[in-house]
Each structure stands twice: as structure tokens, then as C-alpha cells.
Amino acid sequence: MKLYETTIVIDSTLKADEVRSQNDKIVNFISNHGGNIVKVDDWGKRRLAYEIKKKQYGFYLQVRFAGPEALPLLLEREYRLNESVLRHLTVKVDPLVIKEEQKAKKAAEVESVSEAWDEIPVDAEDEVLLS
């Protein structure tokens, strides 16, 4: 199984529950065709850089998943048949990117722990004992 990331722009004229339904439909499609969902990131409604099908806004969804090599082709077919999807892009995730994200996450955790230690108040008696 390879790791993929797909980003979808959904029509902004849909209601919130319809957008949620479209998001769930895409996630379920991936799961039903042998994919394992790693991360779902809903970006919400954003302005498009240029008009697509006379629309200036769209709902963005990004899904990272592991799946068989045939799954991106099936996804593309599904996107093309779905009139609510304005644009889509599916790419294979580079293993180096994953390692960099893990390093950044660990660095952020270490940073938060060190900040927590800096915020702990020290009594004057403790300072005398430490010196």
C-alpha cells in the first residue's frame, strides 16, 4: 500500500449538511475500496483563485490515505462523475515529507514541554537548596 493525499474543491452553493454528506461519501469511497484513512482535514469555505464553473468560492477537503495503486484511478473516476466536485488533485506522498512532519511534530512537543517547565514557579527556598 502506498500513501496518497487527495484535495477536493466542492461546490459552495451546497448547504452545510450536503457538503458534510459529500465529504463522508468520499471518505467512505476510499475505505470501501481498500484504503486506510490516515488524516482528514476539512479546510472549510475559501475563495478560489479564479472562477470555476462561475463559482468564486468552494469547500476544500484534504484526505491522506494509504491504499492500493488502483485507488487513485477509481477516485478520479468518482470525482469526474460527481457534479459537486469542482476540482480535485491526488498525489503520492513522498516518504521524506512524512519524516519531516514527524520531526516537526516532535520538535513542537519538546518546545511545549520546555515552555511548561519555564512556567513552573520556583520558591526562594528551592533556589537556596539548588545552589
PDB file of C-alpha atoms in Angstrom:
ATOM      1  CA  MET A   1       0.000   0.000   0.000  1.00  0.00           C
ATOM      2  CA  LYS A   2       1.212   3.459  -0.872  1.00  0.00           C
ATOM      3  CA  LEU A   3       0.424   6.733   0.831  1.00  0.00           C
ATOM      4  CA  TYR A   4      -1.650   9.262  -1.125  1.00  0.00           C
ATOM      5  CA  GLU A   5      -3.143  12.679  -0.494  1.00  0.00           C
ATOM      6  CA  THR A   6      -6.201  13.984  -2.290  1.00  0.00           C
ATOM      7  CA  THR A   7      -7.517  17.539  -2.217  1.00  0.00           C
ATOM      8  CA  ILE A   8     -11.036  18.288  -3.394  1.00  0.00           C
ATOM      9  CA  VAL A   9     -12.891  21.555  -4.020  1.00  0.00           C
ATOM     10  CA  ILE A  10     -16.643  21.130  -3.583  1.00  0.00           C
ATOM     11  CA  ASP A  11     -19.312  23.498  -4.932  1.00  0.00           C
ATOM     12  CA  SER A  12     -20.016  26.349  -2.495  1.00  0.00           C
ATOM     13  CA  THR A  13     -23.722  26.554  -3.374  1.00  0.00           C
ATOM     14  CA  LEU A  14     -24.382  23.324  -1.454  1.00  0.00           C
ATOM     15  CA  LYS A  15     -25.792  23.508   2.058  1.00  0.00           C
ATOM     16  CA  ALA A  16     -23.614  22.580   5.046  1.00  0.00           C
ATOM     17  CA  ASP A  17     -25.230  19.158   5.516  1.00  0.00           C
ATOM     18  CA  GLU A  18     -24.841  18.387   1.793  1.00  0.00           C
ATOM     19  CA  VAL A  19     -21.142  19.310   1.967  1.00  0.00           C
ATOM     20  CA  ARG A  20     -20.722  17.040   5.008  1.00  0.00           C
ATOM     21  CA  SER A  21     -22.505  14.307   3.086  1.00  0.00           C
ATOM     22  CA  GLN A  22     -20.122  14.748   0.127  1.00  0.00           C
ATOM     23  CA  ASN A  23     -17.119  14.624   2.480  1.00  0.00           C
ATOM     24  CA  ASP A  24     -18.411  11.437   4.108  1.00  0.00           C
ATOM     25  CA  LYS A  25     -19.127   9.955   0.688  1.00  0.00           C
ATOM     26  CA  ILE A  26     -15.517  10.496  -0.407  1.00  0.00           C
ATOM     27  CA  VAL A  27     -14.064   9.097   2.832  1.00  0.00           C
ATOM     28  CA  ASN A  28     -16.373   6.068   2.649  1.00  0.00           C
ATOM     29  CA  PHE A  29     -15.457   5.507  -1.007  1.00  0.00           C
ATOM     30  CA  ILE A  30     -11.769   5.353  -0.083  1.00  0.00           C
ATOM     31  CA  SER A  31     -12.456   2.994   2.834  1.00  0.00           C
ATOM     32  CA  ASN A  32     -14.720   0.724   0.777  1.00  0.00           C
ATOM     33  CA  HIS A  33     -12.096   0.322  -1.954  1.00  0.00           C
ATOM     34  CA  GLY A  34      -9.286  -0.897   0.290  1.00  0.00           C
ATOM     35  CA  GLY A  35      -7.927   2.408   1.559  1.00  0.00           C
ATOM     36  CA  ASN A  36      -6.999   3.251   5.143  1.00  0.00           C
ATOM     37  CA  ILE A  37      -7.729   6.842   6.141  1.00  0.00           C
ATOM     38  CA  VAL A  38      -4.731   8.458   7.841  1.00  0.00           C
ATOM     39  CA  LYS A  39      -5.938  12.046   8.179  1.00  0.00           C
ATOM     40  CA  VAL A  40      -8.942  14.121   7.124  1.00  0.00           C
ATOM     41  CA  ASP A  41      -8.504  17.883   7.057  1.00  0.00           C
ATOM     42  CA  ASP A  42     -11.595  19.997   6.315  1.00  0.00           C
ATOM     43  CA  TRP A  43     -10.440  23.491   5.354  1.00  0.00           C
ATOM     44  CA  GLY A  44     -13.954  24.884   5.071  1.00  0.00           C
ATOM     45  CA  LYS A  45     -15.185  27.534   2.632  1.00  0.00           C
ATOM     46  CA  ARG A  46     -12.483  29.512   0.847  1.00  0.00           C
ATOM     47  CA  ARG A  47     -12.278  31.948  -2.027  1.00  0.00           C
ATOM     48  CA  LEU A  48     -10.986  30.420  -5.250  1.00  0.00           C
ATOM     49  CA  ALA A  49      -8.002  31.970  -7.031  1.00  0.00           C
ATOM     50  CA  TYR A  50     -10.103  32.118 -10.196  1.00  0.00           C
ATOM     51  CA  GLU A  51     -13.688  31.297 -11.125  1.00  0.00           C
ATOM     52  CA  ILE A  52     -14.500  27.650 -11.738  1.00  0.00           C
ATOM     53  CA  LYS A  53     -17.866  26.962 -13.368  1.00  0.00           C
ATOM     54  CA  LYS A  54     -18.904  30.549 -12.500  1.00  0.00           C
ATOM     55  CA  LYS A  55     -18.204  29.955  -8.775  1.00  0.00           C
ATOM     56  CA  GLN A  56     -15.923  32.179  -6.690  1.00  0.00           C
ATOM     57  CA  TYR A  57     -15.933  30.053  -3.519  1.00  0.00           C
ATOM     58  CA  GLY A  58     -15.536  26.387  -2.723  1.00  0.00           C
ATOM     59  CA  PHE A  59     -15.338  23.995   0.210  1.00  0.00           C
ATOM     60  CA  TYR A  60     -11.911  22.373   0.488  1.00  0.00           C
ATOM     61  CA  LEU A  61     -11.273  18.867   1.805  1.00  0.00           C
ATOM     62  CA  GLN A  62      -7.908  17.144   2.093  1.00  0.00           C
ATOM     63  CA  VAL A  63      -7.660  13.408   2.809  1.00  0.00           C
ATOM     64  CA  ARG A  64      -4.450  11.456   3.387  1.00  0.00           C
ATOM     65  CA  PHE A  65      -4.839   7.722   2.938  1.00  0.00           C
ATOM     66  CA  ALA A  66      -2.933   4.511   2.298  1.00  0.00           C
ATOM     67  CA  GLY A  67      -4.293   2.327  -0.452  1.00  0.00           C
ATOM     68  CA  PRO A  68      -3.645   0.112  -3.443  1.00  0.00           C
ATOM     69  CA  GLU A  69      -2.191   1.604  -6.617  1.00  0.00           C
ATOM     70  CA  ALA A  70      -5.522   1.361  -8.463  1.00  0.00           C
ATOM     71  CA  LEU A  71      -7.394   3.503  -5.921  1.00  0.00           C
ATOM     72  CA  PRO A  72      -6.351   6.943  -7.302  1.00  0.00           C
ATOM     73  CA  LEU A  73      -7.751   5.987 -10.708  1.00  0.00           C
ATOM     74  CA  LEU A  74     -11.033   4.907  -9.128  1.00  0.00           C
ATOM     75  CA  LEU A  75     -11.131   8.157  -7.146  1.00  0.00           C
ATOM     76  CA  GLU A  76     -10.581  10.238 -10.263  1.00  0.00           C
ATOM     77  CA  ARG A  77     -13.456   8.469 -11.993  1.00  0.00           C
ATOM     78  CA  GLU A  78     -15.676   9.094  -8.953  1.00  0.00           C
ATOM     79  CA  TYR A  79     -14.723  12.792  -8.887  1.00  0.00           C
ATOM     80  CA  ARG A  80     -15.465  13.241 -12.588  1.00  0.00           C
ATOM     81  CA  LEU A  81     -18.914  11.684 -12.181  1.00  0.00           C
ATOM     82  CA  ASN A  82     -19.727  13.823  -9.134  1.00  0.00           C
ATOM     83  CA  GLU A  83     -21.052  17.209 -10.290  1.00  0.00           C
ATOM     84  CA  SER A  84     -20.442  18.756  -6.852  1.00  0.00           C
ATOM     85  CA  VAL A  85     -16.660  18.379  -7.207  1.00  0.00           C
ATOM     86  CA  LEU A  86     -15.252  21.460  -8.940  1.00  0.00           C
ATOM     87  CA  ARG A  87     -11.572  20.431  -8.839  1.00  0.00           C
ATOM     88  CA  HIS A  88      -9.520  17.564  -7.473  1.00  0.00           C
ATOM     89  CA  LEU A  89      -5.901  16.520  -7.194  1.00  0.00           C
ATOM     90  CA  THR A  90      -4.494  13.234  -5.912  1.00  0.00           C
ATOM     91  CA  VAL A  91      -0.752  12.847  -5.361  1.00  0.00           C
ATOM     92  CA  LYS A  92       1.545  10.205  -3.929  1.00  0.00           C
ATOM     93  CA  VAL A  93       3.090  11.393  -0.644  1.00  0.00           C
ATOM     94  CA  ASP A  94       6.885  11.287  -0.535  1.00  0.00           C
ATOM     95  CA  PRO A  95       8.261   9.328   2.474  1.00  0.00           C
ATOM     96  CA  LEU A  96      10.693  12.198   3.163  1.00  0.00           C
ATOM     97  CA  VAL A  97       7.744  14.534   3.696  1.00  0.00           C
ATOM     98  CA  ILE A  98       6.324  12.157   6.291  1.00  0.00           C
ATOM     99  CA  LYS A  99       9.655  12.031   8.150  1.00  0.00           C
ATOM    100  CA  GLU A 100       9.894  15.834   8.136  1.00  0.00           C
ATOM    101  CA  GLU A 101       6.345  16.142   9.511  1.00  0.00           C
ATOM    102  CA  GLN A 102       7.171  13.678  12.294  1.00  0.00           C
ATOM    103  CA  LYS A 103      10.344  15.623  13.175  1.00  0.00           C
ATOM    104  CA  ALA A 104       8.405  18.892  13.263  1.00  0.00           C
ATOM    105  CA  LYS A 105       5.738  17.318  15.470  1.00  0.00           C
ATOM    106  CA  LYS A 106       8.354  16.005  17.925  1.00  0.00           C
ATOM    107  CA  ALA A 107      10.084  19.393  17.986  1.00  0.00           C
ATOM    108  CA  ALA A 108       6.762  21.094  18.771  1.00  0.00           C
ATOM    109  CA  GLU A 109       6.142  18.637  21.624  1.00  0.00           C
ATOM    110  CA  VAL A 110       9.611  19.275  23.080  1.00  0.00           C
ATOM    111  CA  GLU A 111       9.053  23.018  22.766  1.00  0.00           C
ATOM    112  CA  SER A 112       5.725  22.840  24.616  1.00  0.00           C
ATOM    113  CA  VAL A 113       7.269  20.745  27.410  1.00  0.00           C
ATOM    114  CA  SER A 114      10.177  23.171  27.816  1.00  0.00           C
ATOM    115  CA  GLU A 115       7.740  26.104  27.936  1.00  0.00           C
ATOM    116  CA  ALA A 116       5.736  24.291  30.602  1.00  0.00           C
ATOM    117  CA  TRP A 117       8.892  23.840  32.691  1.00  0.00           C
ATOM    118  CA  ASP A 118       9.712  27.540  32.347  1.00  0.00           C
ATOM    119  CA  GLU A 119       6.265  28.474  33.675  1.00  0.00           C
ATOM    120  CA  ILE A 120       6.596  26.454  36.915  1.00  0.00           C
ATOM    121  CA  PRO A 121       7.132  28.901  39.797  1.00  0.00           C
ATOM    122  CA  VAL A 122      10.246  28.362  41.906  1.00  0.00           C
ATOM    123  CA  ASP A 123      10.209  29.241  45.615  1.00  0.00           C
ATOM    124  CA  ALA A 124      13.090  31.137  47.202  1.00  0.00           C
ATOM    125  CA  GLU A 125      13.769  28.139  49.483  1.00  0.00           C
ATOM    126  CA  ASP A 126      14.125  25.856  46.467  1.00  0.00           C
ATOM    127  CA  GLU A 127      16.622  28.233  44.882  1.00  0.00           C
ATOM    128  CA  VAL A 128      18.786  28.118  48.034  1.00  0.00           C
ATOM    129  CA  LEU A 129      18.732  24.314  48.006  1.00  0.00           C
ATOM    130  CA  LEU A 130      19.657  24.192  44.337  1.00  0.00           C
ATOM    131  CA  SER A 131      22.723  26.415  44.738  1.00  0.00           C
TER     132      SER A 131
END
